[in-house]
Tab-separated table of C-alpha atoms and ligand atoms in Angstrom:
chain	number	residue	atom	x	y	z
A	1	UNK	CA	13.261	-95.348	52.266
A	2	UNK	CA	15.786	-94.870	49.500
A	3	UNK	CA	15.532	-91.800	47.387
A	4	UNK	CA	14.607	-92.697	43.809
A	5	UNK	CA	14.218	-89.184	42.440
A	6	UNK	CA	16.495	-86.152	41.995
A	7	UNK	CA	15.327	-82.540	42.209
A	8	UNK	CA	15.284	-80.434	39.025
A	9	UNK	CA	18.599	-78.608	38.746
A	10	UNK	CA	16.756	-75.381	38.011
A	11	UNK	CA	15.198	-75.474	41.450
A	12	UNK	CA	11.564	-75.501	40.361
A	13	UNK	CA	10.831	-78.244	42.888
A	14	UNK	CA	10.066	-80.992	40.385
A	15	UNK	CA	11.280	-84.463	41.316
A	16	UNK	CA	12.860	-86.311	38.437
A	17	UNK	CA	13.659	-89.940	37.964
A	18	UNK	CA	17.432	-90.246	37.510
A	19	UNK	CA	18.191	-90.501	33.789
A	20	UNK	CA	21.758	-90.621	32.430
A	21	UNK	CA	20.483	-89.179	29.141
A	22	UNK	CA	19.421	-86.019	30.981
A	23	UNK	CA	22.564	-83.884	30.537
A	24	UNK	CA	21.233	-80.690	32.083
A	25	UNK	CA	19.648	-82.161	35.185
A	26	UNK	CA	16.614	-80.005	34.530
A	27	UNK	CA	12.996	-81.005	34.036
A	28	UNK	CA	11.661	-80.596	30.513
A	29	UNK	CA	9.623	-77.408	31.136
A	30	UNK	CA	12.648	-75.733	32.779
A	31	UNK	CA	14.949	-76.891	29.991
A	32	UNK	CA	12.613	-75.474	27.345
A	33	UNK	CA	12.259	-72.201	29.203
A	34	UNK	CA	16.031	-71.930	29.415
A	35	UNK	CA	16.355	-72.648	25.705
A	36	UNK	CA	14.176	-69.674	24.823
A	37	UNK	CA	15.463	-67.350	27.475
A	38	UNK	CA	17.084	-64.229	26.045
A	39	UNK	CA	20.169	-63.622	28.140
A	40	UNK	CA	22.113	-60.357	27.677
A	41	UNK	CA	24.804	-62.121	25.646
A	42	UNK	CA	22.209	-63.768	23.426
A	43	UNK	CA	20.364	-60.473	23.018
A	44	UNK	CA	23.614	-58.826	21.913
A	45	UNK	CA	24.213	-61.593	19.379
A	46	UNK	CA	20.684	-61.320	17.981
A	47	UNK	CA	20.939	-57.534	17.813
A	48	UNK	CA	24.266	-57.676	15.976
A	49	UNK	CA	22.875	-60.191	13.489
A	50	UNK	CA	19.830	-57.991	12.804
A	51	UNK	CA	21.977	-54.894	12.354
A	52	UNK	CA	24.245	-56.755	9.937
A	53	UNK	CA	21.209	-57.866	7.943
A	54	UNK	CA	19.880	-54.316	7.677
A	55	UNK	CA	23.257	-53.095	6.410
A	56	UNK	CA	22.311	-54.784	3.159
A	57	UNK	CA	20.311	-52.163	1.222
A	58	UNK	CA	18.434	-54.832	-0.727
A	59	UNK	CA	17.295	-56.531	2.467
A	60	UNK	CA	16.442	-53.221	4.134
A	61	UNK	CA	14.389	-52.064	1.154
A	62	UNK	CA	12.589	-55.385	0.922
A	63	UNK	CA	11.794	-55.243	4.630
A	64	UNK	CA	10.607	-51.636	4.353
A	65	UNK	CA	8.349	-52.524	1.442
A	66	UNK	CA	6.913	-55.620	3.096
A	67	UNK	CA	6.119	-53.941	6.396
A	68	UNK	CA	4.648	-50.955	4.541
A	69	UNK	CA	2.381	-53.254	2.544
A	70	UNK	CA	1.355	-55.101	5.683
A	71	UNK	CA	0.452	-51.884	7.476
A	72	UNK	CA	-1.472	-50.468	4.517
A	73	UNK	CA	-3.361	-53.742	4.167
A	74	UNK	CA	-4.218	-53.867	7.875
A	75	UNK	CA	-5.249	-50.189	7.876
A	76	UNK	CA	-7.676	-50.921	5.041
A	77	UNK	CA	-9.061	-54.223	6.294
A	78	UNK	CA	-8.597	-54.472	10.049
A	79	UNK	CA	-10.793	-52.028	11.944
A	80	UNK	CA	-9.264	-52.779	15.354
A	81	UNK	CA	-5.743	-52.290	14.004
A	82	UNK	CA	-6.742	-49.042	12.323
A	83	UNK	CA	-8.276	-47.615	15.486
A	84	UNK	CA	-5.309	-48.646	17.605
A	85	UNK	CA	-2.842	-47.089	15.196
A	86	UNK	CA	-4.846	-43.878	14.922
A	87	UNK	CA	-4.967	-43.624	18.697
A	88	UNK	CA	-1.200	-44.145	18.923
A	89	UNK	CA	-0.691	-41.517	16.261
A	90	UNK	CA	-2.759	-38.984	18.201
A	91	UNK	CA	-0.855	-39.737	21.392
A	92	UNK	CA	2.470	-39.202	19.645
A	93	UNK	CA	1.152	-36.069	17.970
A	94	UNK	CA	0.021	-34.660	21.315
A	95	UNK	CA	3.559	-34.988	22.648
A	96	UNK	CA	4.513	-32.258	20.162
A	97	UNK	CA	7.965	-33.693	19.814
A	98	UNK	CA	8.456	-32.759	16.199
A	99	UNK	CA	8.403	-29.619	14.122
A	100	UNK	CA	4.772	-28.939	15.051
A	101	UNK	CA	6.152	-27.486	18.283
A	102	UNK	CA	8.127	-24.853	16.347
A	103	UNK	CA	6.426	-21.575	15.439
A	104	UNK	CA	4.678	-21.454	12.063
A	105	UNK	CA	7.002	-20.128	9.378
A	106	UNK	CA	10.162	-21.199	11.209
A	107	UNK	CA	12.973	-22.643	9.115
A	108	UNK	CA	12.497	-26.103	10.591
A	109	UNK	CA	8.793	-26.125	9.832
A	110	UNK	CA	9.257	-24.772	6.330
A	111	UNK	CA	11.863	-27.448	5.601
A	112	UNK	CA	9.630	-30.139	7.070
A	113	UNK	CA	6.708	-28.903	4.973
A	114	UNK	CA	8.782	-28.985	1.795
A	115	UNK	CA	9.864	-32.530	2.557
A	116	UNK	CA	6.310	-33.629	3.254
A	117	UNK	CA	4.959	-32.086	0.103
A	118	UNK	CA	7.765	-33.660	-1.945
A	119	UNK	CA	6.635	-37.002	-0.548
A	120	UNK	CA	2.956	-36.310	-1.132
A	121	UNK	CA	3.628	-35.033	-4.662
A	122	UNK	CA	6.106	-37.725	-5.648
A	123	UNK	CA	3.683	-38.925	-8.337
A	124	UNK	CA	3.893	-35.497	-10.007
A	125	UNK	CA	6.998	-34.775	-12.126
A	126	UNK	CA	9.008	-32.140	-10.274
A	127	UNK	CA	8.857	-29.374	-12.882
A	128	UNK	CA	5.058	-29.591	-12.978
A	129	UNK	CA	4.444	-29.485	-9.241
A	130	UNK	CA	3.787	-25.752	-9.133
A	131	UNK	CA	1.326	-26.092	-12.022
A	132	UNK	CA	-0.331	-28.968	-10.165
A	133	UNK	CA	-0.706	-26.891	-6.996
A	134	UNK	CA	-2.088	-24.012	-9.021
A	135	UNK	CA	-4.662	-26.172	-10.805
A	136	UNK	CA	-5.856	-27.749	-7.574
A	137	UNK	CA	-5.863	-24.515	-5.555
A	138	UNK	CA	-7.889	-22.685	-8.201
A	139	UNK	CA	-10.332	-25.608	-8.272
A	140	UNK	CA	-9.825	-25.761	-12.014
A	141	UNK	CA	-9.286	-29.505	-11.705
A	142	UNK	CA	-9.615	-32.177	-9.058
A	143	UNK	CA	-6.347	-33.482	-7.622
A	144	UNK	CA	-6.678	-36.609	-9.724
A	145	UNK	CA	-7.331	-34.719	-12.958
A	146	UNK	CA	-4.453	-32.335	-12.276
A	147	UNK	CA	-2.099	-35.252	-11.627
A	148	UNK	CA	-3.080	-36.880	-14.923
A	149	UNK	CA	-2.720	-33.570	-16.727
A	150	UNK	CA	0.777	-32.944	-15.341
A	151	UNK	CA	1.938	-36.463	-16.055
A	152	UNK	CA	0.646	-36.242	-19.619
A	153	UNK	CA	2.541	-32.978	-20.086
A	154	UNK	CA	5.734	-34.553	-18.760
A	155	UNK	CA	5.284	-37.542	-21.060
A	156	UNK	CA	4.836	-35.196	-24.030
A	157	UNK	CA	8.048	-33.395	-23.024
A	158	UNK	CA	9.919	-36.653	-23.015
A	159	UNK	CA	8.572	-37.651	-26.422
A	160	UNK	CA	9.632	-34.374	-28.010
A	161	UNK	CA	13.003	-34.550	-29.767
A	162	UNK	CA	15.475	-32.220	-28.089
A	163	UNK	CA	16.369	-29.000	-29.837
A	164	UNK	CA	20.031	-28.498	-30.716
A	165	UNK	CA	20.329	-25.860	-27.984
A	166	UNK	CA	18.822	-28.174	-25.423
A	167	UNK	CA	21.191	-30.996	-26.413
A	168	UNK	CA	24.121	-28.632	-26.151
A	169	UNK	CA	22.975	-27.416	-22.748
A	170	UNK	CA	22.674	-30.980	-21.467
A	171	UNK	CA	26.128	-31.911	-22.722
A	172	UNK	CA	27.529	-28.837	-21.025
A	173	UNK	CA	25.803	-29.883	-17.808
A	174	UNK	CA	27.632	-33.178	-17.923
A	175	UNK	CA	25.403	-35.417	-20.014
A	176	UNK	CA	27.324	-38.050	-21.916
A	177	UNK	CA	26.565	-40.190	-24.869
A	178	UNK	CA	26.238	-43.722	-23.575
A	179	UNK	CA	25.534	-47.045	-25.170
A	180	UNK	CA	21.802	-47.662	-25.113
A	181	UNK	CA	20.911	-50.301	-22.536
A	182	UNK	CA	19.967	-53.558	-24.199
A	183	UNK	CA	19.303	-56.287	-21.641
A	184	UNK	CA	20.944	-59.603	-22.408
A	185	UNK	CA	20.347	-62.787	-20.466
A	186	UNK	CA	24.049	-63.098	-19.657
A	187	UNK	CA	24.299	-59.612	-18.162
A	188	UNK	CA	22.610	-60.311	-14.899
A	189	UNK	CA	21.657	-63.028	-12.490
A	190	UNK	CA	18.238	-61.664	-11.550
A	191	UNK	CA	14.893	-61.887	-13.254
A	192	UNK	CA	13.008	-58.821	-14.336
A	193	UNK	CA	10.140	-59.908	-12.119
A	194	UNK	CA	11.724	-59.358	-8.754
A	195	UNK	CA	14.669	-59.950	-6.523
A	196	UNK	CA	16.641	-63.164	-6.864
A	197	UNK	CA	17.342	-65.082	-3.670
A	198	UNK	CA	21.023	-64.825	-4.474
A	199	UNK	CA	20.860	-61.095	-3.818
A	200	UNK	CA	19.367	-61.432	-0.360
B	307	ZN	ZN1	12.304	-77.702	36.630
């Protein structure tokens, strides 16, 4: 009996009808698997391409924002996701890898605390943060009221014309008189609404 089939070149045991159009000698499932296989050289190529992409600050920021939005959305709306993430967070916390392992009052913990509070208080203008803390700690205002109060004070500061002394001080500190920014259509290639694809 003459042999009318050839075995798959990948060695999966499939018998194939000879077909001159079949360049690889593999059956279709094996060929597809091979196509999607991540070999070390392909992995290196993919990794390099990703790293190059993230070198672009616009891309990196966009990615950071998108993933952040996705996570916040899932935390608010997806109970299973929220529980899983909380559990992961507790596991990581229990490893005590970070500054929480350092004694209270240590330099590292103080620095970490300052950084965290700067992040948490980023909606409060810097020069009013101590006032904000005071108002909240004394229970004079709720956190929300204190934030509004501090922002209103900062806005009032900005609206006030500068005294001569203050102008002088700023010039001495390196302030310069610059042309006021007036956007013109010809100045830029992006819209005010977002990021143009040309920048990506
Ligand atoms: Zn095969």
